[in-house]
């Protein structure tokens, strides 16, 4: 699969098959995804694999679509607000890389914002100097939704003098 195909065909998956995805395969994607741009080479991301007990405690409304693998990704805040913002963006790039690499192999992902609550932060033992960029479900898709309509890119472009 070519990169442009992975970008345009990747979907958020909400229902997964029960087939396991090997942790080694996920680690392989993370290893490649770490080449994401990150200002100051902070590599601010950390991955928390979520086991059954923690998954139950999170009480996600669809149990992450039955995905066989669930993990959270956090990022370090850094010394100031500028670095915090840079680290958030770098971590989002890291996860986009991961999601495209997984999709290339037929593995789908679901990005949940469940990690924004204090209760979830506590359940995941996330310290005050870090934030959760998302909780991710990962596995082979049971269903692949159609692409949603996107705005014409020209409506998002401004030309400055």
PDB file of C-alpha atoms in Angstrom:
ATOM      1  CA  UNK A   1       0.000   0.000   0.000  1.00  0.00           C
ATOM      2  CA  UNK A   2       1.331   3.417  -0.904  1.00  0.00           C
ATOM      3  CA  UNK A   3       1.365   6.231   1.639  1.00  0.00           C
ATOM      4  CA  UNK A   4      -1.301   8.268  -0.150  1.00  0.00           C
ATOM      5  CA  UNK A   5      -3.569   5.214  -0.142  1.00  0.00           C
ATOM      6  CA  UNK A   6      -3.000   4.629   3.589  1.00  0.00           C
ATOM      7  CA  UNK A   7      -3.806   8.283   4.299  1.00  0.00           C
ATOM      8  CA  UNK A   8      -6.977   8.412   2.227  1.00  0.00           C
ATOM      9  CA  UNK A   9      -8.318   4.943   3.120  1.00  0.00           C
ATOM     10  CA  UNK A  10      -7.531   4.853   6.855  1.00  0.00           C
ATOM     11  CA  UNK A  11     -10.649   4.997   9.017  1.00  0.00           C
ATOM     12  CA  UNK A  12     -11.470   5.168  12.689  1.00  0.00           C
ATOM     13  CA  UNK A  13     -12.684   1.669  13.529  1.00  0.00           C
ATOM     14  CA  UNK A  14     -15.457   1.218  16.062  1.00  0.00           C
ATOM     15  CA  UNK A  15     -15.947  -2.561  15.867  1.00  0.00           C
ATOM     16  CA  UNK A  16     -13.088  -5.047  15.892  1.00  0.00           C
ATOM     17  CA  UNK A  17     -12.641  -8.773  15.319  1.00  0.00           C
ATOM     18  CA  UNK A  18     -11.419 -10.743  18.338  1.00  0.00           C
ATOM     19  CA  UNK A  19      -8.225 -11.855  16.515  1.00  0.00           C
ATOM     20  CA  UNK A  20      -5.200 -10.900  18.586  1.00  0.00           C
ATOM     21  CA  UNK A  21      -2.567  -8.456  17.392  1.00  0.00           C
ATOM     22  CA  UNK A  22       0.866  -9.447  18.657  1.00  0.00           C
ATOM     23  CA  UNK A  23       2.426  -6.958  21.093  1.00  0.00           C
ATOM     24  CA  UNK A  24       5.661  -7.343  19.123  1.00  0.00           C
ATOM     25  CA  UNK A  25       3.876  -6.062  16.025  1.00  0.00           C
ATOM     26  CA  UNK A  26       2.564  -3.024  17.915  1.00  0.00           C
ATOM     27  CA  UNK A  27       6.048  -2.372  19.305  1.00  0.00           C
ATOM     28  CA  UNK A  28       7.393  -2.566  15.748  1.00  0.00           C
ATOM     29  CA  UNK A  29       4.945   0.162  14.657  1.00  0.00           C
ATOM     30  CA  UNK A  30       5.905   2.292  17.669  1.00  0.00           C
ATOM     31  CA  UNK A  31       9.561   1.823  16.819  1.00  0.00           C
ATOM     32  CA  UNK A  32       8.968   3.221  13.334  1.00  0.00           C
ATOM     33  CA  UNK A  33       6.483   5.892  14.481  1.00  0.00           C
ATOM     34  CA  UNK A  34       9.120   7.403  16.767  1.00  0.00           C
ATOM     35  CA  UNK A  35      10.602   9.079  13.697  1.00  0.00           C
ATOM     36  CA  UNK A  36       7.811  11.658  14.022  1.00  0.00           C
ATOM     37  CA  UNK A  37       8.973  15.262  14.019  1.00  0.00           C
ATOM     38  CA  UNK A  38       9.558  16.523  17.534  1.00  0.00           C
ATOM     39  CA  UNK A  39      11.105  19.878  18.221  1.00  0.00           C
ATOM     40  CA  UNK A  40      14.131  19.748  20.535  1.00  0.00           C
ATOM     41  CA  UNK A  41      14.167  15.926  20.122  1.00  0.00           C
ATOM     42  CA  UNK A  42      12.114  15.572  23.299  1.00  0.00           C
ATOM     43  CA  UNK A  43      10.428  12.326  22.179  1.00  0.00           C
ATOM     44  CA  UNK A  44       7.704  13.192  24.715  1.00  0.00           C
ATOM     45  CA  UNK A  45       5.453  10.167  24.185  1.00  0.00           C
ATOM     46  CA  UNK A  46       4.916   7.269  26.554  1.00  0.00           C
ATOM     47  CA  UNK A  47       2.742   4.218  25.948  1.00  0.00           C
ATOM     48  CA  UNK A  48       0.629   2.540  28.622  1.00  0.00           C
ATOM     49  CA  UNK A  49      -0.677  -0.895  27.619  1.00  0.00           C
ATOM     50  CA  UNK A  50      -4.041  -1.386  29.312  1.00  0.00           C
ATOM     51  CA  UNK A  51      -4.851  -4.800  30.784  1.00  0.00           C
ATOM     52  CA  UNK A  52      -8.263  -6.294  31.487  1.00  0.00           C
ATOM     53  CA  UNK A  53      -8.599  -4.963  35.043  1.00  0.00           C
ATOM     54  CA  UNK A  54      -7.792  -1.380  34.025  1.00  0.00           C
ATOM     55  CA  UNK A  55      -9.928  -1.710  30.897  1.00  0.00           C
ATOM     56  CA  UNK A  56     -12.928  -2.714  33.017  1.00  0.00           C
ATOM     57  CA  UNK A  57     -12.260   0.202  35.375  1.00  0.00           C
ATOM     58  CA  UNK A  58     -12.289   2.621  32.419  1.00  0.00           C
ATOM     59  CA  UNK A  59     -15.832   1.439  31.634  1.00  0.00           C
ATOM     60  CA  UNK A  60     -15.807   2.649  28.015  1.00  0.00           C
ATOM     61  CA  UNK A  61     -19.350   2.707  26.588  1.00  0.00           C
ATOM     62  CA  UNK A  62     -18.516   0.203  23.799  1.00  0.00           C
ATOM     63  CA  UNK A  63     -15.587  -1.518  25.561  1.00  0.00           C
ATOM     64  CA  UNK A  64     -13.409  -0.020  22.823  1.00  0.00           C
ATOM     65  CA  UNK A  65     -15.362  -1.880  20.147  1.00  0.00           C
ATOM     66  CA  UNK A  66     -14.091  -5.225  21.421  1.00  0.00           C
ATOM     67  CA  UNK A  67     -10.554  -4.437  20.283  1.00  0.00           C
ATOM     68  CA  UNK A  68      -7.970  -6.999  21.381  1.00  0.00           C
ATOM     69  CA  UNK A  69      -5.418  -4.295  22.259  1.00  0.00           C
ATOM     70  CA  UNK A  70      -5.977  -1.050  24.149  1.00  0.00           C
ATOM     71  CA  UNK A  71      -3.316   1.442  25.158  1.00  0.00           C
ATOM     72  CA  UNK A  72      -3.031   5.041  26.243  1.00  0.00           C
ATOM     73  CA  UNK A  73      -0.434   7.466  24.943  1.00  0.00           C
ATOM     74  CA  UNK A  74       0.754  10.304  27.127  1.00  0.00           C
ATOM     75  CA  UNK A  75       3.133  13.166  26.570  1.00  0.00           C
ATOM     76  CA  UNK A  76       5.426  15.030  28.938  1.00  0.00           C
ATOM     77  CA  UNK A  77       4.604  18.684  29.523  1.00  0.00           C
ATOM     78  CA  UNK A  78       8.132  20.027  29.501  1.00  0.00           C
ATOM     79  CA  UNK A  79       9.486  23.197  31.110  1.00  0.00           C
ATOM     80  CA  UNK A  80       6.940  25.711  29.762  1.00  0.00           C
ATOM     81  CA  UNK A  81       3.704  26.132  27.795  1.00  0.00           C
ATOM     82  CA  UNK A  82       5.487  26.361  24.443  1.00  0.00           C
ATOM     83  CA  UNK A  83       7.243  23.029  24.994  1.00  0.00           C
ATOM     84  CA  UNK A  84       3.991  21.509  26.287  1.00  0.00           C
ATOM     85  CA  UNK A  85       2.224  22.480  23.057  1.00  0.00           C
ATOM     86  CA  UNK A  86       5.138  21.270  20.920  1.00  0.00           C
ATOM     87  CA  UNK A  87       5.097  17.953  22.795  1.00  0.00           C
ATOM     88  CA  UNK A  88       1.350  17.506  22.261  1.00  0.00           C
ATOM     89  CA  UNK A  89       1.728  18.106  18.534  1.00  0.00           C
ATOM     90  CA  UNK A  90       4.743  15.789  18.280  1.00  0.00           C
ATOM     91  CA  UNK A  91       2.821  13.045  20.074  1.00  0.00           C
ATOM     92  CA  UNK A  92      -0.129  13.461  17.713  1.00  0.00           C
ATOM     93  CA  UNK A  93       2.329  13.074  14.806  1.00  0.00           C
ATOM     94  CA  UNK A  94       3.760   9.959  16.496  1.00  0.00           C
ATOM     95  CA  UNK A  95       0.285   8.449  16.721  1.00  0.00           C
ATOM     96  CA  UNK A  96      -0.638   9.373  13.143  1.00  0.00           C
ATOM     97  CA  UNK A  97       2.516   7.535  12.039  1.00  0.00           C
ATOM     98  CA  UNK A  98       1.482   4.533  14.154  1.00  0.00           C
ATOM     99  CA  UNK A  99      -2.061   4.525  12.772  1.00  0.00           C
ATOM    100  CA  UNK A 100      -0.875   4.672   9.153  1.00  0.00           C
ATOM    101  CA  UNK A 101       1.667   1.890   9.696  1.00  0.00           C
ATOM    102  CA  UNK A 102      -0.963  -0.322  11.329  1.00  0.00           C
ATOM    103  CA  UNK A 103      -3.505   0.419   8.590  1.00  0.00           C
ATOM    104  CA  UNK A 104      -0.954  -0.570   5.964  1.00  0.00           C
ATOM    105  CA  UNK A 105      -1.053  -4.067   7.523  1.00  0.00           C
ATOM    106  CA  UNK A 106      -4.846  -4.170   7.807  1.00  0.00           C
ATOM    107  CA  UNK A 107      -4.959  -3.189  11.484  1.00  0.00           C
ATOM    108  CA  UNK A 108      -7.394  -0.485  12.455  1.00  0.00           C
ATOM    109  CA  UNK A 109      -7.450   1.948  15.352  1.00  0.00           C
ATOM    110  CA  UNK A 110      -9.923   3.968  17.353  1.00  0.00           C
ATOM    111  CA  UNK A 111      -8.758   7.192  19.036  1.00  0.00           C
ATOM    112  CA  UNK A 112     -10.735   7.960  22.193  1.00  0.00           C
ATOM    113  CA  UNK A 113     -10.583  11.222  24.112  1.00  0.00           C
ATOM    114  CA  UNK A 114     -11.654   9.389  27.287  1.00  0.00           C
ATOM    115  CA  UNK A 115      -8.289  10.314  28.815  1.00  0.00           C
ATOM    116  CA  UNK A 116      -9.240  13.950  29.336  1.00  0.00           C
ATOM    117  CA  UNK A 117     -11.042  13.286  32.622  1.00  0.00           C
ATOM    118  CA  UNK A 118      -9.336  13.419  36.017  1.00  0.00           C
ATOM    119  CA  UNK A 119     -10.888  10.055  36.943  1.00  0.00           C
ATOM    120  CA  UNK A 120      -9.252   8.361  33.952  1.00  0.00           C
ATOM    121  CA  UNK A 121      -5.928  10.071  34.628  1.00  0.00           C
ATOM    122  CA  UNK A 122      -6.068   8.610  38.129  1.00  0.00           C
ATOM    123  CA  UNK A 123      -6.974   5.109  36.888  1.00  0.00           C
ATOM    124  CA  UNK A 124      -4.003   5.230  34.521  1.00  0.00           C
ATOM    125  CA  UNK A 125      -1.703   6.735  37.161  1.00  0.00           C
ATOM    126  CA  UNK A 126      -0.801   9.684  34.924  1.00  0.00           C
ATOM    127  CA  UNK A 127       1.227  12.235  36.853  1.00  0.00           C
ATOM    128  CA  UNK A 128       0.599  15.989  36.851  1.00  0.00           C
ATOM    129  CA  UNK A 129       3.548  16.641  34.505  1.00  0.00           C
ATOM    130  CA  UNK A 130       1.945  14.662  31.662  1.00  0.00           C
ATOM    131  CA  UNK A 131      -1.250  14.620  29.612  1.00  0.00           C
ATOM    132  CA  UNK A 132      -3.076  11.850  27.753  1.00  0.00           C
ATOM    133  CA  UNK A 133      -3.225  12.465  24.003  1.00  0.00           C
ATOM    134  CA  UNK A 134      -5.658   9.564  23.652  1.00  0.00           C
ATOM    135  CA  UNK A 135      -6.662   6.056  24.515  1.00  0.00           C
ATOM    136  CA  UNK A 136      -6.376   3.811  21.484  1.00  0.00           C
ATOM    137  CA  UNK A 137      -8.127   0.596  20.556  1.00  0.00           C
ATOM    138  CA  UNK A 138      -6.283  -1.496  18.022  1.00  0.00           C
ATOM    139  CA  UNK A 139      -7.162  -4.633  16.058  1.00  0.00           C
ATOM    140  CA  UNK A 140      -8.485  -6.092  12.844  1.00  0.00           C
ATOM    141  CA  UNK A 141     -11.635  -4.278  11.700  1.00  0.00           C
ATOM    142  CA  UNK A 142     -14.979  -6.054  11.850  1.00  0.00           C
ATOM    143  CA  UNK A 143     -16.456  -3.160   9.871  1.00  0.00           C
ATOM    144  CA  UNK A 144     -14.775  -0.405   7.863  1.00  0.00           C
ATOM    145  CA  UNK A 145     -16.951   2.701   7.581  1.00  0.00           C
ATOM    146  CA  UNK A 146     -17.218   4.796   4.458  1.00  0.00           C
ATOM    147  CA  UNK A 147     -15.173   7.979   4.297  1.00  0.00           C
ATOM    148  CA  UNK A 148     -16.934  11.060   5.621  1.00  0.00           C
ATOM    149  CA  UNK A 149     -17.168  14.120   3.419  1.00  0.00           C
ATOM    150  CA  UNK A 150     -14.334  16.597   3.964  1.00  0.00           C
ATOM    151  CA  UNK A 151     -14.224  20.290   3.168  1.00  0.00           C
ATOM    152  CA  UNK A 152     -12.478  21.361   0.002  1.00  0.00           C
ATOM    153  CA  UNK A 153      -8.932  22.257   1.045  1.00  0.00           C
ATOM    154  CA  UNK A 154      -9.195  25.634  -0.704  1.00  0.00           C
ATOM    155  CA  UNK A 155     -11.677  26.680   2.021  1.00  0.00           C
ATOM    156  CA  UNK A 156      -8.858  26.177   4.564  1.00  0.00           C
ATOM    157  CA  UNK A 157      -6.182  28.169   2.755  1.00  0.00           C
ATOM    158  CA  UNK A 158      -5.417  31.863   3.081  1.00  0.00           C
ATOM    159  CA  UNK A 159      -2.881  33.679   0.971  1.00  0.00           C
ATOM    160  CA  UNK A 160      -1.058  36.470   2.786  1.00  0.00           C
ATOM    161  CA  UNK A 161       0.809  39.410   1.255  1.00  0.00           C
TER     162      UNK A 161
END
